[in-house]
């Protein structure tokens, strides 16, 4: 009997607010001594009072609005109670049962699931450009716990992370392959970065995910018994852990067994999941509304109000803060610059590169160039970035942020190439020197004595020599020439002229004069 997997994700995103969720401690404790970024509030001392971080609340709504979710008319902070050494209060403040954000979805390009390395990708049965929607169940805001450092036969507690604001995005059980789940995580990461609310770095734990997996016979409507897999530290790990778990559960069912509902950990070294906690040991958290924090209410004017609180914020205003999101950017790049999906993704996936590209395009001298030429310069900038810039960065292990050529200088180079002021061969040379020195194309060309031969008389002299040196080809040209002076052999002459001029002849002028003289 064929089986199919069902996956649902619980994704934790660490917000990059200045201070922690309920106290004034620095929210960035990276590299700090353990327990030095703490205070009585985040250490859970009795009698302390939490104050909600306004920025974290705003960003919660910002993400909800960006994903087209519904804003709940009211949400409560609540206590989720359990005992663990990294949680000195013995409860976590969350909003899981009365979340601020509900519904919504992420729409992904089905092509994205077909990464060539993924076996499962072949299971997705989509045509080109098809989209699939992955519904979001809710998004809630909560605080993180501290960290345990296991040191042999004892453990140490570090509370620097305690009280860090987290947004948890809970999806429906809507993914049918590990590749889909991974694509969702990657898109969410990009959106968090575009909104500038989280570094969303998985390796650093800013973005974490618990993956719920079940398997059922194909055709069965009811969901199978699920396991929840934790401790995956990369996108590859998510995919591998899900693949492993699907295989494990499928084998159990195929042999007539039953899957045990439990929490399982991912062992990166063994590339296996292992049982951590069974359902019988599951907690009863006894949620109840946090008495020290007022409910947050959205009033009729779409303003969010914290009852008993002076602060309020305007959701309509927040909407205007949403930047162009990755999906829109992809569409625009394809439409305006004729990029294919793969190229558009290279730009959209790297915000710094997209920004560099856009400032180069904006700085190319629109006013002095005709419309169609401006478009060509835009496309030229795209191709220079994709081949020369990325090639250079790669070869020199640099990131675009370290790149020496300023966007306006790249735009100028693209213009020179497009206007035929320099040949593509010289363009490559000039580019390499620009990238090494940070100087402009004009500066390089002056310094190196590279000049474009655009002098008509000088070009006519070179061309006359080339023509008299190749009588046979001239015959051929005369037999094959079309109405506008074109002929398959014309390029031969262009090549000869470029060679004779050491690549410095203005290609546009060479074409024109050649046609006339031939
Ligand atoms: P729990 O009661 O274990 O917390 P929830 O219903 O709250 O489970 O769902 C938690 C996550 O598990 C959600 O992302 C949801 O989509 C996913 N999920 C729930 N049931 C299943 C299932 N049978 N198979 C796969 N994922 C599931
Ligand atoms: Zn604190
Ligand atoms: Mg649940």
Coordinates of C-alpha atoms and ligand atoms in Angstrom, one line a residue:
X1 CA 0.0 0.0 0.0
X2 CA 1.4 3.4 -0.9
X3 CA 1.8 5.9 2.0
X4 CA 2.0 9.7 1.9
X5 CA 3.6 12.1 4.5
X6 CA 1.9 15.1 6.1
X7 CA 4.0 17.8 7.7
X8 CA 3.2 20.8 9.8
X9 CA 5.8 23.3 11.1
X10 CA 6.1 25.3 14.3
X11 CA 8.7 28.0 13.5
X12 CA 10.4 30.2 16.2
X13 CA 11.8 33.5 15.0
X14 CA 13.9 35.6 17.3
X15 CA 13.1 39.3 17.0
X16 CA 16.0 41.7 16.9
X17 CA 14.5 44.3 19.2
X18 CA 17.0 46.4 21.3
X19 CA 15.8 45.1 24.6
X20 CA 14.2 41.8 25.8
X21 CA 10.5 41.1 25.7
X22 CA 9.5 42.1 29.3
X23 CA 12.6 43.9 30.7
X24 CA 15.2 46.4 29.7
X25 CA 18.1 44.0 29.3
X26 CA 20.0 44.1 26.0
X27 CA 18.5 41.7 23.6
X28 CA 21.8 41.0 22.0
X29 CA 23.9 38.8 24.3
X30 CA 26.1 37.3 21.6
X31 CA 29.6 36.7 22.9
X32 CA 28.8 38.0 26.4
X33 CA 29.8 36.1 29.6
X34 CA 27.0 33.8 30.8
X35 CA 24.4 35.5 33.1
X36 CA 25.7 39.0 32.6
X37 CA 22.8 40.2 30.4
X38 CA 20.2 39.6 33.0
X39 CA 18.0 41.4 35.6
X40 CA 15.6 40.4 38.3
X41 CA 12.7 40.4 35.7
X42 CA 14.3 37.9 33.3
X43 CA 15.8 35.9 36.1
X44 CA 12.2 35.5 37.4
X45 CA 12.7 36.9 40.9
X46 CA 9.5 37.0 42.9
X47 CA 7.7 40.3 43.0
X48 CA 9.1 41.7 39.7
X49 CA 6.7 43.0 37.1
X50 CA 7.0 42.5 33.3
X51 CA 6.4 45.4 30.8
X52 CA 5.6 44.4 27.2
X53 CA 8.1 45.5 24.6
X54 CA 6.3 47.9 22.2
X55 CA 8.6 47.2 19.3
X56 CA 8.0 43.4 19.6
X57 CA 4.2 44.0 19.6
X58 CA 4.5 46.2 16.5
X59 CA 6.6 43.7 14.6
X60 CA 4.2 40.9 15.5
X61 CA 1.5 42.9 13.7
X62 CA 3.8 43.9 10.9
X63 CA 4.5 40.2 10.1
X64 CA 0.8 39.4 10.3
X65 CA 0.0 42.2 7.9
X66 CA 2.8 41.3 5.5
X67 CA 1.5 37.7 5.3
X68 CA -2.1 38.9 4.8
X69 CA -3.2 37.3 8.1
X70 CA -6.1 38.3 10.3
X71 CA -5.4 40.5 13.3
X72 CA -7.3 39.1 16.3
X73 CA -9.5 41.8 18.0
X74 CA -7.8 40.9 21.3
X75 CA -5.0 38.8 22.6
X76 CA -3.7 37.9 26.1
X77 CA -0.3 37.2 27.4
X78 CA -0.6 33.9 29.3
X79 CA 1.4 31.7 31.6
X80 CA 2.5 28.3 30.3
X81 CA 3.6 26.5 33.4
X82 CA 6.4 23.9 33.5
X83 CA 9.5 23.2 35.5
X84 CA 12.9 23.2 33.9
X85 CA 16.2 24.6 35.2
X86 CA 16.5 27.1 32.3
X87 CA 13.1 28.6 33.3
X88 CA 13.5 30.2 36.8
X89 CA 9.9 31.6 36.9
X90 CA 8.6 28.1 36.3
X91 CA 6.3 29.5 33.6
X92 CA 6.9 31.0 30.2
X93 CA 4.9 34.1 29.1
X94 CA 3.3 33.2 25.7
X95 CA 0.1 33.9 23.8
X96 CA -0.3 30.5 22.2
X97 CA -4.0 29.9 23.1
X98 CA -5.2 33.4 22.3
X99 CA -2.8 34.5 19.6
X100 CA -2.6 38.0 18.1
X101 CA -2.4 36.8 14.5
X102 CA -4.6 34.1 12.9
X103 CA -5.0 32.6 9.3
X104 CA -3.1 33.8 6.3
X105 CA -0.8 31.8 4.0
X106 CA 2.4 31.8 2.1
X107 CA 2.2 31.2 -1.6
X108 CA 5.2 29.5 -3.1
X109 CA 6.3 28.8 -6.6
X110 CA 6.0 25.0 -7.0
X111 CA 9.3 25.1 -9.0
X112 CA 11.1 25.9 -5.8
X113 CA 10.5 22.5 -4.4
X114 CA 12.3 20.8 -7.2
X115 CA 15.8 21.3 -6.0
X116 CA 17.9 18.9 -7.9
X117 CA 19.3 17.4 -4.7
X118 CA 15.9 16.4 -3.3
X119 CA 14.5 13.0 -4.1
X120 CA 11.2 14.1 -2.8
X121 CA 11.0 16.9 -5.2
X122 CA 10.0 14.5 -7.9
X123 CA 6.9 13.6 -5.8
X124 CA 5.5 17.2 -6.3
X125 CA 3.5 17.1 -9.4
X126 CA 3.4 20.6 -10.7
X127 CA 3.8 22.3 -14.0
X128 CA 6.0 25.4 -14.5
X129 CA 5.0 28.6 -12.7
X130 CA 2.3 26.9 -10.6
X131 CA 1.8 28.3 -7.2
X132 CA 0.8 26.4 -4.0
X133 CA -0.6 28.0 -0.9
X134 CA 0.5 26.9 2.6
X135 CA -1.9 28.1 5.3
X136 CA -0.7 29.6 8.5
X137 CA -2.7 28.5 11.6
X138 CA -1.6 31.4 13.8
X139 CA 1.3 33.4 14.9
X140 CA 2.0 34.1 18.6
X141 CA 4.4 36.2 20.6
X142 CA 6.3 34.8 23.5
X143 CA 9.6 34.9 25.5
X144 CA 12.4 32.5 25.2
X145 CA 13.9 30.5 28.0
X146 CA 17.5 30.4 29.1
X147 CA 20.1 27.8 27.9
X148 CA 21.6 24.7 29.6
X149 CA 25.2 24.0 28.9
X150 CA 25.9 20.3 29.6
X151 CA 29.4 19.8 31.0
X152 CA 30.0 16.1 31.6
X153 CA 28.2 15.0 34.7
X154 CA 26.7 18.4 35.6
X155 CA 24.9 21.2 33.7
X156 CA 25.3 24.9 33.8
X157 CA 22.5 27.5 33.4
X158 CA 22.9 30.6 31.3
X159 CA 20.0 33.1 31.5
X160 CA 21.3 35.6 28.9
X161 CA 18.7 34.3 26.4
X162 CA 15.9 34.3 28.9
X163 CA 13.2 36.8 27.9
X164 CA 14.3 37.2 24.3
X165 CA 11.2 38.0 22.2
X166 CA 10.1 35.1 19.9
X167 CA 7.4 35.0 17.2
X168 CA 6.1 31.5 16.7
X169 CA 4.6 30.8 13.3
X170 CA 2.4 27.6 13.4
X171 CA 1.4 26.2 10.0
X172 CA -1.5 23.8 9.2
X173 CA -0.5 20.2 8.4
X174 CA -0.1 21.3 4.8
X175 CA 3.2 20.1 3.4
X176 CA 3.4 16.9 1.5
X177 CA 7.2 16.8 1.0
X178 CA 10.3 17.8 3.0
X179 CA 11.2 20.1 0.1
X180 CA 8.0 22.0 0.5
X181 CA 8.6 22.5 4.2
X182 CA 12.1 23.7 3.5
X183 CA 10.9 26.1 0.8
X184 CA 8.4 27.6 3.3
X185 CA 11.1 28.1 5.9
X186 CA 13.4 29.7 3.4
X187 CA 10.7 32.1 2.2
X188 CA 9.7 33.0 5.7
X189 CA 13.4 33.7 6.5
X190 CA 13.6 36.0 3.5
X191 CA 10.4 37.9 4.5
X192 CA 11.7 38.3 8.1
X193 CA 14.8 39.9 6.6
X194 CA 13.0 42.1 4.2
X195 CA 10.8 43.3 7.1
X196 CA 14.1 43.8 9.1
X197 CA 12.7 42.3 12.2
X198 CA 14.9 39.3 12.6
X199 CA 18.4 38.1 11.5
X200 CA 16.7 34.8 10.9
X201 CA 20.0 32.9 10.9
X202 CA 19.3 29.2 11.5
X203 CA 22.9 28.4 12.4
X204 CA 22.8 31.0 15.1
X205 CA 19.4 29.8 16.4
X206 CA 17.5 33.0 15.4
X207 CA 15.3 30.8 13.4
X208 CA 14.3 27.3 14.7
X209 CA 11.7 24.9 13.8
X210 CA 9.9 21.9 15.3
X211 CA 8.6 19.7 12.5
X212 CA 5.5 17.6 13.0
X213 CA 5.3 14.6 10.7
X214 CA 2.8 11.8 10.1
X215 CA 2.3 9.2 7.4
X216 CA -1.0 7.8 6.2
X217 CA -2.2 5.5 3.4
X218 CA -2.8 7.4 0.2
X219 CA -6.5 8.2 -0.1
X220 CA -7.1 8.3 3.6
X221 CA -8.5 11.7 4.7
X222 CA -7.8 11.3 8.4
X223 CA -4.3 12.3 9.6
X224 CA -2.0 9.7 10.9
X225 CA -0.3 9.7 14.4
X226 CA 2.4 12.3 14.4
X227 CA 5.8 12.8 15.9
X228 CA 7.4 16.1 16.6
X229 CA 11.1 16.4 15.5
X230 CA 13.4 18.9 17.2
X231 CA 17.0 20.1 17.1
X232 CA 17.6 20.8 13.4
X233 CA 20.1 23.5 12.9
X234 CA 20.1 24.0 9.2
X235 CA 17.8 23.8 6.2
X236 CA 19.6 20.6 5.1
X237 CA 19.1 19.1 8.5
X238 CA 15.3 19.8 8.3
X239 CA 15.1 18.1 5.0
X240 CA 17.2 15.1 6.1
X241 CA 15.3 14.7 9.4
X242 CA 12.0 14.8 7.7
X243 CA 13.1 12.3 5.1
X244 CA 14.4 10.0 7.8
X245 CA 11.2 10.3 9.9
X246 CA 8.9 9.7 6.9
X247 CA 10.9 6.5 6.0
X248 CA 10.8 5.3 9.6
X249 CA 7.1 5.8 10.0
X250 CA 6.3 4.3 6.6
X251 CA 8.2 1.2 7.5
X252 CA 6.4 0.8 10.8
X253 CA 3.0 1.2 9.1
X254 CA 4.0 -1.1 6.2
X255 CA 4.8 -3.8 8.7
X256 CA 1.4 -3.4 10.4
X257 CA 2.8 -1.5 13.4
X258 CA 1.6 1.7 15.0
X259 CA 3.5 5.0 15.2
X260 CA 4.0 6.2 18.8
X261 CA 3.0 9.8 19.3
X262 CA 6.2 11.4 20.7
X263 CA 8.8 14.1 20.6
X264 CA 12.0 13.0 18.7
X265 CA 15.4 14.7 18.5
X266 CA 17.5 14.9 15.3
X267 CA 21.0 13.5 15.8
X268 CA 23.1 15.3 13.3
X269 CA 26.1 13.0 13.7
X270 CA 24.1 9.8 13.2
X271 CA 21.7 11.3 10.8
X272 CA 18.8 9.8 12.7
X273 CA 15.9 10.8 14.9
X274 CA 15.6 9.4 18.4
X275 CA 12.8 9.3 21.0
X276 CA 13.0 12.0 23.6
X277 CA 9.6 12.2 25.3
X278 CA 6.4 10.2 24.8
X279 CA 2.9 11.5 24.9
X280 CA 2.3 10.0 28.3
X281 CA 5.0 12.3 29.6
X282 CA 3.5 15.3 27.9
X283 CA 3.0 18.4 30.0
X284 CA -0.3 19.8 31.1
X285 CA 0.7 23.5 31.0
X286 CA -2.3 24.9 32.8
X287 CA -2.4 28.0 30.7
X288 CA -4.0 31.1 32.3
X289 CA -4.0 34.8 31.5
X290 CA -0.9 36.6 32.8
X291 CA -2.3 38.8 35.6
X292 CA 0.6 41.2 35.4
X293 CA 0.0 42.2 31.7
X294 CA -3.1 43.7 30.3
X295 CA -4.8 42.2 27.2
X296 CA -4.0 43.9 23.9
X297 CA -7.2 45.1 22.2
X298 CA -7.7 46.3 18.6
X299 CA -10.4 48.9 18.7
X300 CA -12.8 49.8 15.9
X301 CA -10.4 52.3 14.3
X302 CA -7.9 49.6 13.6
X303 CA -5.7 51.0 16.3
X304 CA -4.2 48.5 18.8
X305 CA -4.7 49.5 22.4
X306 CA -3.3 48.0 25.4
X307 CA -6.0 48.3 28.0
X308 CA -4.9 50.3 31.0
X309 CA -2.0 51.5 28.9
X310 CA -1.2 54.8 27.2
X311 CA 0.5 53.1 24.3
X312 CA -1.4 52.4 21.1
X313 CA -0.5 51.9 17.5
X314 CA -2.0 52.3 14.2
X315 CA -2.3 49.2 12.0
X316 CA -3.0 51.3 8.9
X317 CA 0.3 53.2 9.6
X318 CA 2.1 49.9 10.0
X319 CA 0.9 48.7 6.6
X320 CA 2.7 51.6 5.0
X321 CA 5.9 50.3 6.5
X322 CA 5.8 47.0 4.6
X323 CA 8.5 47.1 2.0
X324 CA 8.3 45.4 -1.4
X325 CA 8.3 41.7 -0.5
X326 CA 10.2 38.9 -2.2
X327 CA 7.3 37.7 -4.3
X328 CA 6.6 41.1 -5.7
X329 CA 10.3 41.8 -6.4
X330 CA 10.6 38.5 -8.3
X331 CA 7.7 39.4 -10.5
X332 CA 9.0 42.9 -11.1
X333 CA 12.5 41.8 -12.0
X334 CA 11.1 39.3 -14.5
X335 CA 8.8 41.8 -16.1
X336 CA 11.0 44.9 -16.1
X337 CA 14.4 43.3 -16.9
X338 CA 13.4 40.1 -18.6
X339 CA 15.2 38.0 -16.0
X340 CA 14.4 34.3 -15.9
X341 CA 13.2 32.8 -12.6
X342 CA 16.6 31.6 -11.6
X343 CA 18.3 34.9 -12.2
X344 CA 15.6 36.8 -10.4
X345 CA 16.0 34.5 -7.4
X346 CA 19.8 35.3 -7.2
X347 CA 18.9 39.0 -6.7
X348 CA 15.8 38.5 -4.6
X349 CA 17.5 36.0 -2.3
X350 CA 20.3 38.4 -1.4
X351 CA 19.0 41.8 -0.2
X352 CA 22.3 43.5 -0.4
X353 CA 22.8 42.4 -4.0
X354 CA 19.2 43.6 -4.9
X355 CA 19.9 46.9 -3.3
X356 CA 23.2 47.3 -5.2
X357 CA 21.5 46.4 -8.4
X358 CA 18.6 48.8 -7.9
X359 CA 20.8 51.7 -7.0
X360 CA 23.0 51.1 -10.1
X361 CA 19.8 51.0 -12.3
X362 CA 18.5 54.2 -10.6
X363 CA 21.8 56.0 -11.0
X364 CA 22.3 55.2 -14.7
X365 CA 21.6 58.5 -16.4
X366 CA 18.0 58.0 -17.3
X367 CA 17.6 61.7 -18.2
X368 CA 20.2 61.7 -20.9
X369 CA 19.5 58.3 -22.5
X370 CA 16.4 57.4 -24.6
X371 CA 13.9 55.1 -23.1
X372 CA 14.8 51.9 -24.9
X373 CA 18.5 52.6 -24.3
X374 CA 17.8 53.0 -20.5
X375 CA 16.1 49.6 -20.6
X376 CA 19.2 48.1 -22.4
X377 CA 21.5 49.6 -19.9
X378 CA 19.3 48.0 -17.1
X379 CA 19.7 44.6 -18.8
X380 CA 23.4 45.3 -19.3
X381 CA 23.7 46.0 -15.5
X382 CA 21.9 42.7 -14.8
X383 CA 24.3 40.7 -17.0
X384 CA 27.4 42.4 -15.6
X385 CA 26.3 41.7 -12.1
X386 CA 25.5 38.0 -12.9
X387 CA 28.7 37.2 -14.7
X388 CA 31.4 39.7 -13.8
X389 CA 30.4 40.9 -10.4
X390 CA 29.4 37.5 -8.9
X391 CA 32.4 35.9 -10.6
X392 CA 34.7 38.4 -9.1
X393 CA 33.1 38.1 -5.6
X394 CA 33.3 34.4 -5.8
X395 CA 36.9 34.3 -6.9
X396 CA 37.9 36.7 -4.1
X397 CA 35.6 35.3 -1.4
X398 CA 34.0 38.6 -1.0
X399 CA 30.4 39.7 -0.4
X400 CA 28.7 42.5 -2.3
X401 CA 29.0 44.6 0.9
X402 CA 32.8 44.6 0.4
X403 CA 32.7 45.2 -3.3
X404 CA 34.8 48.2 -4.4
X405 CA 32.9 49.3 -7.5
X406 CA 30.3 51.8 -6.5
X407 CA 26.9 51.3 -8.0
X408 CA 27.1 54.6 -10.0
X409 CA 30.4 53.5 -11.5
X410 CA 29.0 50.1 -12.5
X411 CA 26.1 52.0 -14.2
X412 CA 28.5 54.2 -16.1
X413 CA 30.5 51.1 -17.3
X414 CA 27.2 49.5 -18.5
X415 CA 26.4 52.7 -20.4
X416 CA 29.8 52.8 -22.1
X417 CA 29.3 49.2 -23.2
X418 CA 25.8 49.7 -24.3
X419 CA 26.6 52.9 -26.3
X420 CA 29.5 51.1 -27.9
X421 CA 32.0 53.4 -26.4
X422 CA 34.1 50.5 -25.4
X423 CA 34.2 47.0 -26.7
X424 CA 33.2 44.1 -24.4
X425 CA 36.8 42.8 -24.5
X426 CA 38.1 46.1 -23.1
X427 CA 35.1 46.3 -20.8
X428 CA 36.3 43.1 -19.1
X429 CA 39.7 44.5 -18.5
X430 CA 38.4 47.8 -17.2
X431 CA 36.0 46.0 -15.0
X432 CA 38.7 43.9 -13.4
X433 CA 40.8 47.0 -12.7
X434 CA 37.8 48.9 -11.3
X435 CA 37.0 46.0 -9.0
X436 CA 40.6 45.8 -7.7
X437 CA 41.0 49.6 -7.2
X438 CA 37.6 51.0 -6.7
X439 CA 38.3 53.6 -9.4
X440 CA 35.8 54.6 -12.0
X441 CA 35.9 53.4 -15.6
X442 CA 36.9 56.8 -16.8
X443 CA 39.8 57.0 -14.3
X444 CA 41.1 53.6 -15.3
X445 CA 40.9 54.3 -19.0
X446 CA 42.8 57.6 -18.6
X447 CA 45.4 56.0 -16.4
X448 CA 46.0 53.0 -18.6
X449 CA 45.9 55.0 -21.8
X450 CA 42.9 53.0 -23.0
X451 CA 41.0 55.1 -25.3
X452 CA 38.3 54.4 -27.6
X453 CA 39.1 55.0 -31.2
X454 CA 36.1 57.0 -32.2
X455 CA 37.8 59.2 -34.7
X456 CA 36.2 58.7 -38.0
X457 CA 39.3 59.4 -40.1
X458 CA 41.5 57.1 -38.0
X459 CA 38.9 54.3 -38.3
X460 CA 38.5 54.7 -42.0
X461 CA 42.2 54.3 -42.4
X462 CA 42.3 51.0 -40.4
X463 CA 39.2 49.7 -42.3
X464 CA 40.7 50.5 -45.7
X465 CA 43.7 48.5 -44.8
X466 CA 41.6 45.5 -43.6
X467 CA 39.6 45.6 -46.8
X468 CA 42.5 45.7 -49.2
X469 CA 44.2 42.8 -47.2
X470 CA 41.2 40.5 -47.7
X471 CA 40.0 40.7 -51.3
X472 CA 38.5 37.2 -51.3
X473 CA 36.2 38.0 -48.3
X474 CA 35.3 41.3 -50.0
X475 CA 34.0 39.3 -53.0
X476 CA 32.1 37.1 -50.7
X477 CA 30.5 40.1 -49.0
X478 CA 29.4 41.5 -52.3
X479 CA 27.6 38.3 -53.2
X480 CA 25.8 37.9 -49.9
X481 CA 25.0 41.4 -48.8
X482 CA 21.4 42.2 -47.9
X483 CA 19.5 45.4 -48.2
X484 CA 20.7 47.0 -44.9
X485 CA 24.3 46.1 -45.5
X486 CA 24.3 43.0 -43.3
X487 CA 26.0 39.8 -44.4
X488 CA 27.2 36.7 -42.6
X489 CA 30.8 37.7 -43.4
X490 CA 30.5 41.2 -41.9
X491 CA 31.5 39.9 -38.5
X492 CA 34.8 38.6 -40.0
X493 CA 35.6 42.2 -40.9
X494 CA 34.6 43.6 -37.6
X495 CA 36.9 41.1 -35.9
X496 CA 39.8 42.1 -38.2
X497 CA 39.3 45.8 -37.4
X498 CA 39.1 45.2 -33.7
X499 CA 42.3 43.2 -33.9
X500 CA 44.1 45.8 -35.9
X501 CA 43.0 48.5 -33.4
X502 CA 44.0 46.3 -30.4
X503 CA 40.3 46.2 -29.3
X504 CA 40.0 49.9 -29.0
X505 CA 37.8 50.7 -32.0
X506 CA 34.3 51.9 -31.3
X507 CA 32.3 48.8 -32.4
X508 CA 29.2 50.8 -33.4
X509 CA 31.1 53.1 -35.6
X510 CA 33.1 50.2 -37.1
X511 CA 29.9 48.5 -38.2
X512 CA 28.6 51.6 -39.8
X513 CA 31.8 52.6 -41.7
X514 CA 32.5 49.0 -42.8
X515 CA 29.1 48.7 -44.4
X516 CA 29.6 52.0 -46.3
X517 CA 33.2 51.2 -47.5
X518 CA 32.5 47.6 -48.4
Ligands
LIG1 P1 -0.2 19.5 19.5 O1 -1.5 19.2 20.1 O2 0.7 18.3 19.5 O3 0.4 20.7 20.0 P2 -1.3 20.9 17.3 O4 -2.6 20.5 16.7 O5 -1.3 22.1 18.2 O6 -0.6 19.7 17.9 O7 -0.3 21.1 16.0 C1 1.0 21.5 16.2 C2 1.6 21.4 14.8 O8 1.6 20.1 14.3 C3 1.0 22.2 13.7 O9 2.0 22.8 12.9 C4 0.2 21.3 13.0 O10 0.1 21.7 11.6 C5 1.0 20.0 13.1 N1 0.2 18.8 13.0 C6 -0.9 18.5 13.8 N2 -1.3 17.2 13.5 C7 -0.5 16.7 12.6 C8 -0.4 15.4 11.9 N3 -1.3 14.4 12.2 N4 0.6 15.3 11.0 C9 1.4 16.2 10.8 N5 1.4 17.4 11.4 C10 0.4 17.7 12.3
LIG2 ZN1 16.2 41.3 32.1
LIG3 MG1 -0.4 22.7 20.1

